[in-house]
Structure formats: C-alpha cells, structure tokens
Coordinates of C-alpha atoms in Angstrom, one line a residue:
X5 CA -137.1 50.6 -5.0
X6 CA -135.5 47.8 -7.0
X7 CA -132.1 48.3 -4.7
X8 CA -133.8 48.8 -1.4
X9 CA -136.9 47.2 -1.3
X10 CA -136.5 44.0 -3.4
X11 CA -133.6 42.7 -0.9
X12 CA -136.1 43.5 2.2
X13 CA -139.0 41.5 0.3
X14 CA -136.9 38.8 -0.2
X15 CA -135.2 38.6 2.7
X16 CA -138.6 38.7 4.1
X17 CA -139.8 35.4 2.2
X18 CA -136.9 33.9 3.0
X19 CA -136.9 34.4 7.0
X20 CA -140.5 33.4 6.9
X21 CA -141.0 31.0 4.0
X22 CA -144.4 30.4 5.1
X23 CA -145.6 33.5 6.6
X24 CA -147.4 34.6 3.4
X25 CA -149.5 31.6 3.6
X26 CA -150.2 31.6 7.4
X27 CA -150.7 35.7 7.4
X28 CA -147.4 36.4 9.3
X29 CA -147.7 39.7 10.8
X30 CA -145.0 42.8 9.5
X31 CA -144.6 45.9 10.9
X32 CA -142.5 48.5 9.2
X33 CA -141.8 51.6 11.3
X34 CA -141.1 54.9 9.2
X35 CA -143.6 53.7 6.7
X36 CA -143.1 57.2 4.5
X37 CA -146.1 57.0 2.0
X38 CA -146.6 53.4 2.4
X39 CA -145.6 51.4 -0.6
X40 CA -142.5 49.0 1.0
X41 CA -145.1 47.7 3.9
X42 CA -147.9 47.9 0.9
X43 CA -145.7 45.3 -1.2
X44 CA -145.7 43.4 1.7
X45 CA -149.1 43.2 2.2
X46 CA -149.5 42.0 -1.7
X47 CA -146.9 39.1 -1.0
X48 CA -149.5 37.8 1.2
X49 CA -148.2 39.4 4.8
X50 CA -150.2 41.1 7.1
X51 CA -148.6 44.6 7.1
X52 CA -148.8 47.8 9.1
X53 CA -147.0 50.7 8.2
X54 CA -146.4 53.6 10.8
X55 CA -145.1 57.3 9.6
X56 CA -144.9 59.9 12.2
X57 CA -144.4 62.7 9.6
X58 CA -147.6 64.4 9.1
X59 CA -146.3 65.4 5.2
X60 CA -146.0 61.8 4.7
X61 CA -149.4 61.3 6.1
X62 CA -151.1 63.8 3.8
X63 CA -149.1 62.5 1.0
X64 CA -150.0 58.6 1.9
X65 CA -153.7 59.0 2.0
X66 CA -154.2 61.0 -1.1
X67 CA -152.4 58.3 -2.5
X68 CA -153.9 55.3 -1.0
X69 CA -157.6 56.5 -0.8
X70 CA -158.4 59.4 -2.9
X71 CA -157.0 58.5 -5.8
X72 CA -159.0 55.9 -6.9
X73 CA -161.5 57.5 -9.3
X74 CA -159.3 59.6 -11.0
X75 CA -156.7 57.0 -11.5
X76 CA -152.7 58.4 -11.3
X77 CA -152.2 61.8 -11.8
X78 CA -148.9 62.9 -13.8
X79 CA -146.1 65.5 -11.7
X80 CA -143.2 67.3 -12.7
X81 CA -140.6 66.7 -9.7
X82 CA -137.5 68.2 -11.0
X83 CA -138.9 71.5 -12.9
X84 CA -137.4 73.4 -9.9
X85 CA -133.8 72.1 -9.9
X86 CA -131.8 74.2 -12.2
X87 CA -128.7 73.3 -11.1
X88 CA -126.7 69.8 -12.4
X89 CA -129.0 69.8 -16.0
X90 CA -127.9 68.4 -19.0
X91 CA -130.7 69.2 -21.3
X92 CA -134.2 71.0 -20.9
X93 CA -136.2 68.4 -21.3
X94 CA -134.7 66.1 -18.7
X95 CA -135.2 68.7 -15.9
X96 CA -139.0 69.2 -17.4
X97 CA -140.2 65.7 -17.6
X98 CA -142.7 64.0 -16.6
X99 CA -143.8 61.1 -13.7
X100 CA -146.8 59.1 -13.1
X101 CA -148.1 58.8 -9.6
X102 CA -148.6 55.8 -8.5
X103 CA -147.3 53.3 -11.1
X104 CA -148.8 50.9 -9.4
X105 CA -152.7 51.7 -8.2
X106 CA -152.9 51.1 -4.9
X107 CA -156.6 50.1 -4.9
X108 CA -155.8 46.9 -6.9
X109 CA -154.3 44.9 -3.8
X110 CA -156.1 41.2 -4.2
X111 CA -159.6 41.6 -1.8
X112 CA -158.0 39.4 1.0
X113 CA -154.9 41.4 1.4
X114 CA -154.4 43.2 4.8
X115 CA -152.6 46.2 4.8
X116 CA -152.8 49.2 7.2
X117 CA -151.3 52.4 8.0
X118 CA -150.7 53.9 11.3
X119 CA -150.0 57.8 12.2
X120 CA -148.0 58.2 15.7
X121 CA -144.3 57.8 16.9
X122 CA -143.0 54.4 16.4
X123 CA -141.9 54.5 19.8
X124 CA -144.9 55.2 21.3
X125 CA -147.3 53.8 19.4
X126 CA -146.6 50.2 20.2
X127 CA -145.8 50.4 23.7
X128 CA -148.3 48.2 25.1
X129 CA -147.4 45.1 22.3
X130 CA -145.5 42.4 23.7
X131 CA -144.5 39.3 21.3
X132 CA -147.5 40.5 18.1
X133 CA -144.9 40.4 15.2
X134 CA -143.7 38.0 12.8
X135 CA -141.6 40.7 11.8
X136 CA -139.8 44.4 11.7
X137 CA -138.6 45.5 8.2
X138 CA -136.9 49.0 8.9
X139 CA -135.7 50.9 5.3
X140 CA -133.4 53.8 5.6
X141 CA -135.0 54.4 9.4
X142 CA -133.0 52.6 11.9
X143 CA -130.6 56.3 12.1
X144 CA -133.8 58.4 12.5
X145 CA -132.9 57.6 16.2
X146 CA -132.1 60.1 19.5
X147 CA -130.6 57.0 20.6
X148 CA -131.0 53.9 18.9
X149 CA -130.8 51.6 22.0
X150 CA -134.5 52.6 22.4
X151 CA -135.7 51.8 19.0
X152 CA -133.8 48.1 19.4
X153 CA -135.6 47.4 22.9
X154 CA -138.6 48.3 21.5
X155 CA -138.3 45.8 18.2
X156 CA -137.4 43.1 20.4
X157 CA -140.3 43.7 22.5
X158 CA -142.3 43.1 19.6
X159 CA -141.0 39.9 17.9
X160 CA -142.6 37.2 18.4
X161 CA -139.6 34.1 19.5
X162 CA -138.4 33.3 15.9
X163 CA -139.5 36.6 14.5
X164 CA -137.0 38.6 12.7
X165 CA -135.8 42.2 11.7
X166 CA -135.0 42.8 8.2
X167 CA -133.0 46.5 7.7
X168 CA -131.4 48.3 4.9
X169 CA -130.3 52.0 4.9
X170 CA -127.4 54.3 5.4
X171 CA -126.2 55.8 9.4
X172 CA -126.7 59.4 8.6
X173 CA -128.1 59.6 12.7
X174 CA -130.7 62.6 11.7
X175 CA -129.9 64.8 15.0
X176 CA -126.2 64.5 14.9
X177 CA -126.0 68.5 13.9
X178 CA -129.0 69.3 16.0
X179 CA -128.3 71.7 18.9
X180 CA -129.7 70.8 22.0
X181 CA -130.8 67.3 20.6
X182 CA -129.9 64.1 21.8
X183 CA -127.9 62.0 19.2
X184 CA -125.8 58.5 20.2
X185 CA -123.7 58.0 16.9
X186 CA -122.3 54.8 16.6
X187 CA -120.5 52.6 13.9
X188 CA -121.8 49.7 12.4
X189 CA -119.2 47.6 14.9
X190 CA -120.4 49.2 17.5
X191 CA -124.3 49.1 16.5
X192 CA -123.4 45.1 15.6
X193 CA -122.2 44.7 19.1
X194 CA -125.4 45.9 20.8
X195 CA -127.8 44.0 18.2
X196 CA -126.1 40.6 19.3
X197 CA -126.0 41.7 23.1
X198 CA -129.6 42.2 23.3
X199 CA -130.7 39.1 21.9
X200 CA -130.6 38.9 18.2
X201 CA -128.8 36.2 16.1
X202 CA -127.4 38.2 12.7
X203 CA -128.2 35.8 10.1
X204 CA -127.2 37.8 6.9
X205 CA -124.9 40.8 7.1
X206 CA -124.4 42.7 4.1
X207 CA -123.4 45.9 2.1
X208 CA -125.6 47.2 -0.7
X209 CA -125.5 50.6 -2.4
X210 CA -128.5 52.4 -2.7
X211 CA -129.9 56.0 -4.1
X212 CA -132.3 57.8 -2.4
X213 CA -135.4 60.3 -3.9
X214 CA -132.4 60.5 -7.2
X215 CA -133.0 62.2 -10.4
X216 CA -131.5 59.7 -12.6
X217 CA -130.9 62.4 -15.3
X218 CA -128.9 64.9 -12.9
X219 CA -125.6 65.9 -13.8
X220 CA -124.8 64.9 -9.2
X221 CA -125.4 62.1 -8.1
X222 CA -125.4 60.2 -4.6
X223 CA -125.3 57.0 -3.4
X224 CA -125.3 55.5 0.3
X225 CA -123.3 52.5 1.1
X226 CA -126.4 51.0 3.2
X227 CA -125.7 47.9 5.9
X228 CA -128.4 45.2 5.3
X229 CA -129.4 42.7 7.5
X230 CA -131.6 40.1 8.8
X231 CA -131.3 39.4 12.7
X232 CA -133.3 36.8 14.1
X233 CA -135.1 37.1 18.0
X234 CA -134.1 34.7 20.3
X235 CA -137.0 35.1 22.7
X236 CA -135.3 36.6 25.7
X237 CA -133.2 39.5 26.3
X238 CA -129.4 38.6 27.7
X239 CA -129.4 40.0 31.6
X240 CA -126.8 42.3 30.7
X241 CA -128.2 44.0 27.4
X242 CA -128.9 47.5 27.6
X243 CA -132.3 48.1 29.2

C-alpha cells in the first residue's frame, strides 16, 4: 500500500487541496475490497468504491460490516506455497485482518461501496465527480477507449484522474475476447486527445499481493499520473 496508494492519496490532496474540506466527491472503479477509496473517505473525501468481482464483494463486506464485534481475525496466506521458501516458519506465519478496523472511520466520514460493472454502473452520471482514482485497473479493459469516455463523462470541469498500475491488458491471451493493447505513448496520445491536460507523469515500481519472505519476487514498473478535465471533449477524440 505504501508504494501504490500513498502516491494516489497524495496526489489526490494535492489536485484538490480543498476537496477534503468542501466533501469533493472520489470515485474509484475496481475498488477490490475497499480500503484505497476507504482511505479516501478518512482524508475527508466523499468516496465510492465499485468492484464488479463478486469474490471481492464477499470478501469486502465481511470485512467492512461483519467484523465488527469480533474485531480482526488472524490468517495464514502463504501455508499453501511450498515453492520459493527459505525457512518453515516464514511460509507458516501469521497476518492480521484488517490492521486497520474499518468501523473506526470518524462519524462524518462518507464512504460507500458499489457492486456492478464500472461501465455500466455510472451511465446515467454526467459531470458528479471531483475525481477518478484508478489503481492497477486502467488495463482491466476490452478496450480502454471506453473506460476513458466514460471517466471523462464523469469529471466534473476541473476534476481530475489520478492512476497508478502496470499494462498487463487482462484479455490479451483470451480467445474470442476483445483486447486493444496499446503502449503507454500510444495510451498518452489518446488521454490528451480526448480532453485531459497530464499534469504529473511518472514511473513508480510497485509489488502486487507479494510475500515479502519468498525466495521470487515481482515487481511492476507502474505509469502514474494525474490528468486534469478540461470540460469538453476535442471534436475529433475517439467517441
């Protein structure tokens, strides 16, 4: 978390220095069990996470609302990998879930989770959003022309998307899927053409679901960005 959700949340106070105070309104689309959009919400924003994946779901609201009176229970996540171990009792220790309770958001905070496709979900908003903060989802994409039109449909004038993550394009192997793979130039390109100003542009490495003990290890060279909405789409951005 400290390598991809720290530089969201502070790109996020930056872009919107006041939007904690005013209740700016975040949206975070692949919302996984909820805790980058519930940060969010404990900085002050309104946030709304949305998770199409019904094992996230399940996972999410055990977390969020059923764990409250028996506190965080303890797991053993990597007694099953037998592969890549240095010593026994790495591959059999233990991890708290939460570390953070969830139920101890201040009483004003406003934080909400939504099940559906991001895509479809938010079809009828036009201009609601302060903001889009994507992490590791932008190359969950068919085709991620659509999921750009539909942030900038979104965003408020002003507003801004804030992204970190890797281009793995999920469907790229997937027979009879539709998958656009593009480079980051080329993905740059059609940010700027349909409307967005790039305001930071960056490379940060970050891990994903790692067992810090493991004898492998893999790290994503992640593009992170904040891109600012002009307001209008340019008459020749892709529709």
């Amino acid at each position: 978390r400290a390598q991809a959700h720290e530089p969201l949340l502070s790109a996020l106070r930056t872009a919107l220095p006041d939007g904690a105070a005013r209740g700016a309104k975040v949206l975070v689309p692949g919302a996984g069990l909820g805790r980058l959009a519930w940060e969010i919400a404990r900085l002050g924003f309104v946030a709304q996470g949305c998770e199409f994946s019904y094992f996230m779901l399940i996972a999410s609201n055990f977390i969020l609302n059923r764990l409250q009176d028996a506190g965080s229970v303890t797991v053993h996540p990597w007694v099953l990998q037998t592969c890549n171990v240095a010593r026994t009792h790495e591959q059999l220790r233990a991890c708290v879930v939460p570390d953070t309770p969830p139920w101890e958001l201040p009483d004003d905070a406003n934080f909400s989770m939504c099940a559906g496709d991001f895509l479809e979900v938010y079809r009828e908003q036009n201009s609601v959003w302060d903001a889009v903060v994507t992490c590791f989802f932008i190359d969950t994409a068919h085709d991620i022309s659509a999921y750009m039109r539909r942030i900038s449909e979104l965003l408020l004038p002003g507003g801004v998307w804030v992204n970190i993550g890797p281009l793995v394009w999920h469907y790229h192997d997937m027979a009879g899927e539709l998958s656009v793979e593009l480079s980051w130039d080329e993905l740059r390109l059609l940010i700027v053409d349909v409307g967005f100003v790039i305001e930071v542009e960056e490379w940060r490495q970050c891990t994903y679901t790692r067992n810090a003990a493991s004898l492998y290890q893999m790290t994503y060279n992640c593009i992170f960005f904040v891109a600012r909405w002009q307001g209008e789409r340019k008459p020749d951005a892709p529709a």
